[in-house]
Tab-separated table of C-alpha atoms in Angstrom:
chain	number	residue	atom	x	y	z
M	1	UNK	CA	38.484	90.842	-75.892
M	2	UNK	CA	41.443	90.614	-74.093
M	3	UNK	CA	44.294	93.182	-74.262
M	4	UNK	CA	46.822	90.451	-75.833
M	5	UNK	CA	44.205	89.619	-78.719
M	6	UNK	CA	43.581	93.349	-79.197
M	7	UNK	CA	47.300	93.937	-79.558
M	8	UNK	CA	47.744	90.415	-82.013
M	9	UNK	CA	44.521	91.849	-84.188
M	10	UNK	CA	46.025	95.611	-84.642
M	11	UNK	CA	49.136	94.116	-85.587
M	12	UNK	CA	47.047	91.566	-88.347
M	13	UNK	CA	45.183	94.881	-89.391
M	14	UNK	CA	48.155	96.837	-89.918
M	15	UNK	CA	49.805	94.114	-91.791
M	16	UNK	CA	52.406	93.713	-89.411
M	17	UNK	CA	51.468	90.223	-88.170
M	18	UNK	CA	49.911	87.236	-90.996
M	19	UNK	CA	46.439	85.954	-89.482
M	20	UNK	CA	46.952	82.509	-88.413
M	21	UNK	CA	44.362	79.872	-86.868
M	22	UNK	CA	46.136	80.818	-83.108
M	23	UNK	CA	44.668	83.893	-83.727
M	24	UNK	CA	41.963	82.729	-84.389
M	25	UNK	CA	41.427	80.909	-81.727
M	26	UNK	CA	42.346	83.812	-79.251
M	27	UNK	CA	45.380	83.976	-76.499
M	28	UNK	CA	45.119	81.429	-73.523
M	29	UNK	CA	44.741	84.452	-71.362
M	30	UNK	CA	41.293	85.480	-72.686
M	31	UNK	CA	40.373	81.991	-72.800
M	32	UNK	CA	39.358	81.855	-69.292
M	33	UNK	CA	36.429	79.121	-69.858
M	34	UNK	CA	38.801	76.588	-70.859
M	35	UNK	CA	40.552	74.266	-68.178
M	36	UNK	CA	44.271	73.323	-68.441
M	37	UNK	CA	43.225	69.917	-70.680
M	38	UNK	CA	40.976	72.497	-73.325
M	39	UNK	CA	43.956	74.717	-73.736
M	40	UNK	CA	46.111	71.537	-74.538
M	41	UNK	CA	43.384	70.643	-77.128
M	42	UNK	CA	43.377	74.427	-78.537
M	43	UNK	CA	47.267	74.112	-79.167
M	44	UNK	CA	46.498	70.676	-81.048
M	45	UNK	CA	43.783	72.222	-82.569
M	46	UNK	CA	46.177	75.414	-84.219
M	47	UNK	CA	48.432	72.763	-84.987
M	48	UNK	CA	46.052	70.370	-86.738
M	49	UNK	CA	44.202	72.953	-88.881
M	50	UNK	CA	46.905	74.349	-90.235
M	51	UNK	CA	48.491	71.172	-91.105
M	52	UNK	CA	45.303	70.264	-92.488
M	53	UNK	CA	44.823	73.544	-94.584
M	54	UNK	CA	48.451	74.782	-95.039
M	55	UNK	CA	49.997	78.068	-93.484
M	56	UNK	CA	49.023	80.185	-96.489
M	57	UNK	CA	45.419	79.184	-96.497
M	58	UNK	CA	44.006	81.875	-93.999
M	59	UNK	CA	45.964	84.783	-95.295
M	60	UNK	CA	44.922	83.952	-98.964
M	61	UNK	CA	41.530	83.821	-97.527
M	62	UNK	CA	41.851	87.058	-95.832
M	63	UNK	CA	43.290	88.951	-99.005
M	64	UNK	CA	40.172	87.269	-101.536
M	65	UNK	CA	37.429	88.631	-98.673
M	66	UNK	CA	39.339	92.419	-98.649
M	67	UNK	CA	39.466	91.948	-103.011
M	68	UNK	CA	36.471	90.979	-103.178
M	69	UNK	CA	34.465	92.990	-100.465
M	70	UNK	CA	31.771	90.261	-100.634
M	71	UNK	CA	30.006	89.366	-97.421
M	72	UNK	CA	29.804	85.863	-98.001
M	73	UNK	CA	33.508	85.310	-98.384
M	74	UNK	CA	35.536	82.624	-96.402
M	75	UNK	CA	37.154	84.945	-94.057
M	76	UNK	CA	34.291	86.924	-93.391
M	77	UNK	CA	32.178	83.267	-92.822
M	78	UNK	CA	35.311	82.113	-90.706
M	79	UNK	CA	35.414	85.434	-88.252
M	80	UNK	CA	31.854	84.856	-87.541
M	81	UNK	CA	32.757	81.632	-86.067
M	82	UNK	CA	36.423	82.623	-84.689
M	83	UNK	CA	36.353	82.028	-80.769
M	84	UNK	CA	38.029	85.321	-80.286
M	85	UNK	CA	35.682	87.292	-82.353
M	86	UNK	CA	32.197	86.464	-80.567
M	87	UNK	CA	30.454	89.532	-79.188
M	88	UNK	CA	27.669	87.816	-77.534
M	89	UNK	CA	28.004	86.820	-73.650
M	90	UNK	CA	28.852	83.425	-73.452
M	91	UNK	CA	29.052	83.001	-77.145
M	92	UNK	CA	32.935	82.057	-77.471
M	93	UNK	CA	32.495	78.603	-75.753
M	94	UNK	CA	30.141	77.361	-78.159
M	95	UNK	CA	32.235	78.800	-81.111
M	96	UNK	CA	35.250	76.746	-79.551
M	97	UNK	CA	33.684	73.826	-79.250
M	98	UNK	CA	32.088	73.879	-82.812
M	99	UNK	CA	35.864	74.685	-83.608
M	100	UNK	CA	37.440	72.073	-82.104
M	101	UNK	CA	34.721	69.381	-83.812
M	102	UNK	CA	36.575	70.773	-87.197
M	103	UNK	CA	39.609	69.734	-85.788
M	104	UNK	CA	38.753	66.349	-84.179
M	105	UNK	CA	37.102	65.314	-87.343
M	106	UNK	CA	40.186	65.999	-89.468
M	107	UNK	CA	42.168	64.396	-86.761
M	108	UNK	CA	40.410	61.737	-86.337
M	109	UNK	CA	40.188	60.419	-90.354
M	110	UNK	CA	43.474	60.969	-90.825
M	111	UNK	CA	44.846	58.843	-87.775
M	112	UNK	CA	42.089	56.150	-88.956
M	113	UNK	CA	44.146	56.565	-92.524
M	114	UNK	CA	40.033	57.040	-94.214
M	115	UNK	CA	40.658	56.563	-97.863
M	116	UNK	CA	40.140	59.905	-99.824
M	117	UNK	CA	41.217	62.404	-97.150
M	118	UNK	CA	44.494	63.537	-99.297
M	119	UNK	CA	42.247	64.407	-101.925
M	120	UNK	CA	39.650	66.508	-99.767
M	121	UNK	CA	42.472	68.325	-97.957
M	122	UNK	CA	44.141	69.267	-101.433
M	123	UNK	CA	40.694	70.740	-102.738
M	124	UNK	CA	40.100	72.381	-99.505
M	125	UNK	CA	43.664	74.091	-100.074
M	126	UNK	CA	43.005	75.172	-103.684
M	127	UNK	CA	39.536	76.313	-103.603
M	128	UNK	CA	39.524	79.136	-101.099
M	129	UNK	CA	35.958	79.934	-100.940
M	130	UNK	CA	33.627	79.317	-98.126
M	131	UNK	CA	31.138	77.257	-100.204
M	132	UNK	CA	34.072	74.575	-100.607
M	133	UNK	CA	35.132	75.150	-96.876
M	134	UNK	CA	31.696	74.138	-95.831
M	135	UNK	CA	31.493	71.616	-98.377
M	136	UNK	CA	34.573	70.142	-96.687
M	137	UNK	CA	33.629	70.414	-93.147
M	138	UNK	CA	30.384	68.456	-93.843
M	139	UNK	CA	31.997	65.404	-95.736
M	140	UNK	CA	34.113	65.295	-92.790
M	141	UNK	CA	31.235	65.590	-90.452
M	142	UNK	CA	29.324	62.936	-92.033
M	143	UNK	CA	32.280	60.336	-92.638
M	144	UNK	CA	32.990	60.999	-88.596
M	145	UNK	CA	29.546	60.211	-88.072
M	146	UNK	CA	29.794	56.939	-90.104
M	147	UNK	CA	32.672	56.116	-88.096
M	148	UNK	CA	31.285	56.138	-84.867
M	149	UNK	CA	29.172	54.083	-85.810
M	150	UNK	CA	31.482	51.339	-86.544
M	151	UNK	CA	30.812	51.521	-90.252
M	152	UNK	CA	33.659	51.906	-92.943
M	153	UNK	CA	34.390	55.172	-94.696
M	154	UNK	CA	35.762	57.027	-97.694
M	155	UNK	CA	36.069	60.455	-98.880
M	156	UNK	CA	35.578	60.843	-102.501
M	157	UNK	CA	34.607	57.667	-103.359
M	158	UNK	CA	34.734	56.792	-107.123
M	159	UNK	CA	31.335	56.535	-108.520
M	160	UNK	CA	30.330	53.925	-111.608
M	161	UNK	CA	30.251	56.284	-114.044
M	162	UNK	CA	33.893	57.661	-113.240
M	163	UNK	CA	35.136	60.726	-111.076
M	164	UNK	CA	34.598	60.832	-107.206
M	165	UNK	CA	31.930	61.314	-105.095
M	166	UNK	CA	31.646	62.958	-101.670
M	167	UNK	CA	31.009	60.331	-98.891
M	168	UNK	CA	30.528	56.584	-98.629
M	169	UNK	CA	29.392	55.276	-95.295
M	170	UNK	CA	29.153	51.618	-95.380
M	171	UNK	CA	26.796	50.751	-98.687
M	172	UNK	CA	25.310	54.341	-98.637
M	173	UNK	CA	26.562	56.607	-101.197
M	174	UNK	CA	25.988	60.263	-100.300
M	175	UNK	CA	26.542	63.514	-102.601
M	176	UNK	CA	26.675	66.525	-100.787
M	177	UNK	CA	25.214	70.088	-101.755
M	178	UNK	CA	25.591	73.010	-99.900
M	179	UNK	CA	22.838	75.795	-99.789
M	180	UNK	CA	24.504	78.889	-98.812
M	181	UNK	CA	22.606	82.347	-98.630
M	182	UNK	CA	21.016	83.802	-101.328
M	183	UNK	CA	24.145	86.111	-102.837
M	184	UNK	CA	21.241	88.783	-103.979
M	185	UNK	CA	20.374	89.413	-100.602
M	186	UNK	CA	23.401	89.471	-99.449
M	187	UNK	CA	24.724	91.444	-102.257
M	188	UNK	CA	21.533	94.109	-101.973
M	189	UNK	CA	22.533	94.409	-98.008
M	190	UNK	CA	25.834	95.124	-98.100
M	191	UNK	CA	24.979	97.977	-101.203
M	192	UNK	CA	22.809	99.528	-98.496
M	193	UNK	CA	25.066	99.131	-95.642
M	194	UNK	CA	27.783	100.886	-98.095
M	195	UNK	CA	24.861	103.490	-98.867
M	196	UNK	CA	24.628	104.165	-95.033
M	197	UNK	CA	28.113	104.600	-94.290
M	198	UNK	CA	28.305	107.089	-97.098
M	199	UNK	CA	25.615	109.330	-95.614
M	200	UNK	CA	26.788	109.099	-92.333
M	201	UNK	CA	30.234	110.762	-93.325
M	202	UNK	CA	27.955	113.648	-95.223
M	203	UNK	CA	26.039	114.315	-92.084
M	204	UNK	CA	29.881	114.845	-90.124
M	205	UNK	CA	29.784	118.487	-88.695
M	206	UNK	CA	26.671	119.330	-90.703
M	207	UNK	CA	22.982	119.826	-89.005
M	208	UNK	CA	21.203	117.459	-91.757
M	209	UNK	CA	19.406	114.208	-91.982
M	210	UNK	CA	17.876	112.130	-94.848
M	211	UNK	CA	14.739	110.493	-95.700
M	212	UNK	CA	13.371	108.453	-98.153
M	213	UNK	CA	14.496	105.591	-100.332
M	214	UNK	CA	17.721	104.006	-100.612
M	215	UNK	CA	18.489	103.687	-104.813
M	216	UNK	CA	18.300	99.850	-106.581
M	217	UNK	CA	21.210	98.063	-106.920
M	218	UNK	CA	24.130	100.210	-108.496
M	219	UNK	CA	27.161	99.161	-110.259
M	220	UNK	CA	30.817	100.759	-109.686
M	221	UNK	CA	30.480	103.936	-111.982
M	222	UNK	CA	26.536	104.466	-111.009
M	223	UNK	CA	27.505	104.211	-107.264
M	224	UNK	CA	30.205	106.686	-107.793
M	225	UNK	CA	27.641	109.293	-109.563
M	226	UNK	CA	24.906	108.896	-106.945
M	227	UNK	CA	27.760	109.740	-104.184
M	228	UNK	CA	28.433	112.507	-106.103
M	229	UNK	CA	24.675	113.565	-106.507
M	230	UNK	CA	24.134	112.874	-102.513
M	231	UNK	CA	27.177	115.236	-102.228
M	232	UNK	CA	26.019	118.149	-103.830
M	233	UNK	CA	22.504	117.604	-102.202
M	234	UNK	CA	24.140	118.099	-98.494
M	235	UNK	CA	25.992	121.095	-99.714
M	236	UNK	CA	23.000	122.701	-101.315
M	237	UNK	CA	20.856	122.233	-98.199
M	238	UNK	CA	23.669	123.500	-96.097
M	239	UNK	CA	23.688	126.316	-97.987
M	240	UNK	CA	19.848	127.262	-98.090
M	241	UNK	CA	18.663	125.442	-95.315
M	242	UNK	CA	15.940	123.922	-97.405
M	243	UNK	CA	15.502	120.101	-98.499
M	244	UNK	CA	16.994	118.918	-101.537
M	245	UNK	CA	15.525	115.779	-103.159
M	246	UNK	CA	18.810	113.273	-104.932
M	247	UNK	CA	16.524	111.124	-107.482
M	248	UNK	CA	17.643	107.700	-108.663
M	249	UNK	CA	17.177	106.394	-111.837
M	250	UNK	CA	14.277	104.163	-110.962
M	251	UNK	CA	12.572	107.056	-109.766
M	252	UNK	CA	13.387	106.406	-106.125
M	253	UNK	CA	13.188	109.662	-103.913
M	254	UNK	CA	16.082	110.380	-101.180
M	255	UNK	CA	15.576	113.931	-99.286
M	256	UNK	CA	18.315	115.949	-97.168
M	257	UNK	CA	16.352	118.097	-95.098
M	258	UNK	CA	17.863	120.587	-92.673
M	259	UNK	CA	17.915	120.125	-88.690
M	260	UNK	CA	17.269	117.297	-86.489
M	261	UNK	CA	15.428	114.332	-88.143
M	262	UNK	CA	11.816	114.042	-85.858
M	263	UNK	CA	11.286	110.561	-84.882
M	264	UNK	CA	9.747	107.770	-87.204
M	265	UNK	CA	12.294	109.074	-89.886
M	266	UNK	CA	13.245	106.162	-91.939
M	267	UNK	CA	15.495	105.553	-94.721
M	268	UNK	CA	13.887	102.147	-96.705
M	269	UNK	CA	15.013	100.308	-100.153
M	270	UNK	CA	14.001	97.665	-102.639
M	271	UNK	CA	11.912	94.985	-100.907
M	272	UNK	CA	14.163	91.984	-101.742
M	273	UNK	CA	12.342	88.631	-101.754
M	274	UNK	CA	14.082	85.272	-102.544
M	275	UNK	CA	11.803	82.487	-103.124
M	276	UNK	CA	14.104	79.960	-100.958
M	277	UNK	CA	11.918	76.413	-101.919
M	278	UNK	CA	12.568	77.660	-105.826
M	279	UNK	CA	16.295	77.984	-105.080
M	280	UNK	CA	16.541	75.027	-103.031
M	281	UNK	CA	14.893	72.600	-105.402
M	282	UNK	CA	16.893	74.095	-108.229
M	283	UNK	CA	20.029	73.067	-106.399
M	284	UNK	CA	19.082	69.802	-105.795
M	285	UNK	CA	17.859	68.919	-108.932
M	286	UNK	CA	21.117	69.950	-110.243
M	287	UNK	CA	22.919	67.610	-108.312
M	288	UNK	CA	20.347	64.775	-109.052
M	289	UNK	CA	21.296	65.186	-112.667
M	290	UNK	CA	24.970	65.052	-112.237
M	291	UNK	CA	24.695	62.093	-110.217
M	292	UNK	CA	22.897	59.300	-112.568
M	293	UNK	CA	25.793	57.746	-113.231
M	294	UNK	CA	26.845	57.128	-110.035
M	295	UNK	CA	24.696	54.175	-109.034
M	296	UNK	CA	22.053	54.857	-106.375
M	297	UNK	CA	22.987	57.781	-104.369
M	298	UNK	CA	21.486	60.271	-101.438
M	299	UNK	CA	21.804	63.852	-101.645
M	300	UNK	CA	22.784	65.416	-98.220
M	301	UNK	CA	21.456	69.527	-98.056
M	302	UNK	CA	23.569	71.059	-95.540
M	303	UNK	CA	21.584	74.549	-95.665
M	304	UNK	CA	23.444	78.014	-94.168
M	305	UNK	CA	20.987	79.792	-95.869
M	306	UNK	CA	18.457	80.694	-92.771
M	307	UNK	CA	16.089	78.541	-94.386
M	308	UNK	CA	15.236	76.719	-90.924
M	309	UNK	CA	15.899	80.316	-88.940
M	310	UNK	CA	15.480	83.294	-90.877
M	311	UNK	CA	11.546	84.958	-90.044
M	312	UNK	CA	9.716	83.263	-92.901
M	313	UNK	CA	7.032	80.693	-92.671
M	314	UNK	CA	8.926	78.077	-93.041
M	315	UNK	CA	11.324	78.925	-89.624
M	316	UNK	CA	7.914	78.791	-87.643
M	317	UNK	CA	6.348	75.730	-88.560
M	318	UNK	CA	6.957	72.711	-86.146
M	319	UNK	CA	9.314	70.076	-87.052
M	320	UNK	CA	6.421	67.269	-88.251
M	321	UNK	CA	5.343	70.567	-90.280
M	322	UNK	CA	8.737	71.585	-91.933
M	323	UNK	CA	9.060	67.359	-92.789
M	324	UNK	CA	5.595	67.689	-94.628
M	325	UNK	CA	6.234	70.523	-96.639
M	326	UNK	CA	10.112	69.023	-97.536
M	327	UNK	CA	8.418	65.810	-98.702
M	328	UNK	CA	6.329	67.773	-100.946
M	329	UNK	CA	8.753	69.439	-102.310
M	330	UNK	CA	10.888	67.038	-103.209
M	331	UNK	CA	8.514	64.139	-103.806
M	332	UNK	CA	8.211	64.439	-107.338
M	333	UNK	CA	11.915	65.157	-107.805
M	334	UNK	CA	12.261	61.510	-106.203
M	335	UNK	CA	9.765	60.414	-108.452
M	336	UNK	CA	11.736	61.468	-111.392
M	337	UNK	CA	15.211	60.495	-110.524
M	338	UNK	CA	15.105	56.912	-109.353
M	339	UNK	CA	18.368	56.692	-108.906
M	340	UNK	CA	18.037	59.013	-105.590
M	341	UNK	CA	17.118	56.596	-102.503
M	342	UNK	CA	16.508	60.036	-100.443
M	343	UNK	CA	17.408	63.179	-99.928
M	344	UNK	CA	18.253	65.105	-96.822
M	345	UNK	CA	18.220	68.555	-95.757
M	346	UNK	CA	20.173	69.615	-92.421
M	347	UNK	CA	20.642	72.962	-90.509
M	348	UNK	CA	22.539	73.560	-87.363
M	349	UNK	CA	22.519	77.030	-85.857
M	350	UNK	CA	23.319	78.440	-82.036
M	351	UNK	CA	20.921	78.511	-79.834
M	352	UNK	CA	20.684	80.181	-76.357
M	353	UNK	CA	20.735	77.549	-73.406
M	354	UNK	CA	18.999	75.927	-72.205
M	355	UNK	CA	19.004	73.860	-75.518
M	356	UNK	CA	15.295	72.637	-76.680
M	357	UNK	CA	14.450	69.006	-76.024
M	358	UNK	CA	15.228	66.353	-78.592
M	359	UNK	CA	12.597	65.749	-80.977
M	360	UNK	CA	11.607	63.270	-83.689
M	361	UNK	CA	9.005	63.340	-86.262
M	362	UNK	CA	7.937	60.631	-88.128
M	363	UNK	CA	5.767	61.233	-90.968
M	364	UNK	CA	4.128	59.632	-93.892
M	365	UNK	CA	6.802	60.627	-96.542
M	366	UNK	CA	9.653	61.781	-94.092
M	367	UNK	CA	11.349	62.066	-90.985
M	368	UNK	CA	12.900	64.834	-88.638
M	369	UNK	CA	15.005	65.135	-86.198
M	370	UNK	CA	15.944	67.522	-83.490
M	371	UNK	CA	19.093	67.617	-81.614
M	372	UNK	CA	20.883	69.402	-79.390
M	373	UNK	CA	24.542	69.045	-80.078
M	374	UNK	CA	27.535	70.144	-77.637
M	375	UNK	CA	27.472	73.026	-76.457
M	376	UNK	CA	25.087	75.592	-78.048
M	377	UNK	CA	23.864	74.095	-81.621
M	378	UNK	CA	20.695	72.762	-82.432
M	379	UNK	CA	20.444	70.382	-85.698
M	380	UNK	CA	17.693	69.706	-87.173
M	381	UNK	CA	17.654	66.917	-89.755
M	382	UNK	CA	14.493	66.024	-92.334
M	383	UNK	CA	15.325	62.682	-94.580
M	384	UNK	CA	13.413	61.872	-97.289
M	385	UNK	CA	13.558	58.838	-98.540
M	386	UNK	CA	12.019	57.334	-101.895
M	387	UNK	CA	8.710	55.718	-102.122
M	388	UNK	CA	10.293	52.474	-102.654
M	389	UNK	CA	12.307	52.233	-99.463
M	390	UNK	CA	15.760	51.078	-99.239
M	391	UNK	CA	15.323	49.993	-95.426
M	392	UNK	CA	18.747	49.461	-94.220
M	393	UNK	CA	19.975	52.424	-95.477
M	394	UNK	CA	17.503	54.630	-94.488
M	395	UNK	CA	17.851	53.267	-90.893
M	396	UNK	CA	21.629	53.311	-90.698
M	397	UNK	CA	21.094	57.704	-91.885
M	398	UNK	CA	18.557	57.683	-89.261
M	399	UNK	CA	20.776	56.477	-86.290
M	400	UNK	CA	23.937	58.563	-87.429
M	401	UNK	CA	21.292	61.374	-87.043
M	402	UNK	CA	19.852	60.459	-84.188
M	403	UNK	CA	23.342	59.854	-82.068
M	404	UNK	CA	25.232	62.983	-83.675
M	405	UNK	CA	25.564	64.381	-80.800
M	406	UNK	CA	27.464	61.871	-78.839
M	407	UNK	CA	30.291	61.701	-82.131
M	408	UNK	CA	32.578	64.458	-80.799
M	409	UNK	CA	33.221	62.823	-77.742
M	410	UNK	CA	33.941	59.712	-79.106
M	411	UNK	CA	36.520	61.050	-81.620
M	412	UNK	CA	38.051	63.056	-78.541
M	413	UNK	CA	38.607	59.739	-76.494
M	414	UNK	CA	40.252	57.902	-79.973
M	415	UNK	CA	42.369	61.622	-80.028
M	416	UNK	CA	43.593	61.078	-76.646
M	417	UNK	CA	40.966	63.307	-74.618
M	418	UNK	CA	39.095	60.695	-72.716
M	419	UNK	CA	37.231	63.586	-70.432
M	420	UNK	CA	35.460	64.606	-73.616
M	421	UNK	CA	34.121	67.985	-74.303
M	422	UNK	CA	33.237	68.397	-70.517
M	423	UNK	CA	36.876	68.021	-69.352
M	424	UNK	CA	37.919	70.999	-71.797
M	425	UNK	CA	35.439	73.349	-69.693
M	426	UNK	CA	36.655	75.321	-66.479
M	427	UNK	CA	34.885	74.086	-63.913
M	428	UNK	CA	32.847	77.075	-63.861
M	429	UNK	CA	31.345	76.375	-66.714
M	430	UNK	CA	28.187	73.602	-67.201
M	431	UNK	CA	27.595	72.681	-70.549
M	432	UNK	CA	23.445	72.206	-71.112
M	433	UNK	CA	22.965	69.268	-73.241
M	434	UNK	CA	22.859	66.046	-72.802
M	435	UNK	CA	23.683	63.246	-74.932
M	436	UNK	CA	24.198	60.015	-73.882
M	437	UNK	CA	27.940	58.720	-74.057
M	438	UNK	CA	28.195	55.345	-76.279
M	439	UNK	CA	30.401	53.047	-78.112
M	440	UNK	CA	29.396	51.599	-81.776
C-alpha cells in the first residue's frame, strides 16, 4: 500500500476521516498500473458511484459492519473487492477493472435513460446490505449485457400480477436470486477465529500452549464464560507447570500445557458441513413460487457461495459435468413450475493469469459457458431451459453469455473511452485475455 493510502486509512480507522469511494479506489500515486486515461476514469468512477449510492452509503456500510461483526457484511464484502486493499501481487489491476465495470454499467444505464434505474438506485440506498448490493450489481450487469446486444432493457419491470420484477431484456423476463455464502459456516469460522485470538492473548508472555478442541458455537454469555475458564486454566498451568483441561458443555476438551508446542500440535473444531445443492434448490424453489403471477420468467442465480470454486466435488467437475449435475438438480423443479422458462446459474471468480480458454458445453438438458473476462476473471454460466423450449429466448440468453467479455469495452466507448480497458492500463501491463470487439 502506498504511504499516502496508509495515511488515509489510518485517518479513517481513527475516525478523523469518513470512508469514501476515493479512499476505496486508492490514491493516484499508488495506482502506477494505470495510464493517464485510467486515472481520469478513476475520478469519473468515484464521482459516479458516489452519486449513485450517495455520499452516506459507504460510511453507513462501515458502521453497520462494525456493529454486527459478521464476516459477510457489506463493508467486508466491498473490502475484498477494493483495489487499494488487495494483498496479492497484481490483484489490484483486476479489482480496479471490475470496479470500473460497476461504474460503467450504472453510468451507461443512466445516460441511456433505462426505465426503472431510479427504483433500483432507491432500493440500493435504503438497503445497505451485501445481499442487496450484489443483487443490484447483477441487475445492472444483465441490463448492460442486453443493451450491448441492441435489445431494449428495463429494470424493475411490472409483473402481470403487479409488483416489480428484476430485469426485462427484449422478450425475456428475469428474476435474480443471489446465492451467498452459507452463513452457518461463516459464523462458525468467525467464532473459531475469535477463539484463536483469545488464546493468543493468553499465551503472551507465558510459556504455555494449547491443544484439543474449540468449543461448539457459543452465544455471547457462554463465550464469555469459556474465555474466563481458559484464563483461569492458563494461570493454573503456569503456577503448577502441569496440563489443565477446559471442557465445553458438549464434552469437547481443550488442554493448556506448559512449555513449547511440539510439532504436529493442533486445535480443531466442529466439522461444519453444508449441503450446497439442497440450499440452492430451496432458494430457487422459493423464487419460482414467488414468480407464478409474473407470466413466463427466467430465474438467474448469481452464485457468491463458492459453489464453483471451493474444494468440493462440484467445483472439481468439468463444465459438462457441472451442466449435467445442475440440469438433474433443477429438472423436477422446471416440471413443477411450468411458468419458469429456465434456470441459469452463474459465477465469476478471480483467476491467476493466463486465463483458461473459453469453453462451451452443449448438453442434452443444459448449456454451459466458460468465458474469460477483463482483466483476471472467469465466469461460468450454466443455462437449463425447460423441456418445452422457447428457442428465441434461450438463444438470446446464450448470445448474451457468449459475448459478455466485450460488454465492458462496448459501454466504455459509449461513455467516451474509445480505447476500452486496454487504454486505461499502463503500457507495462498487457491484459492476458482475448475477446472480439463487436457492435450489435
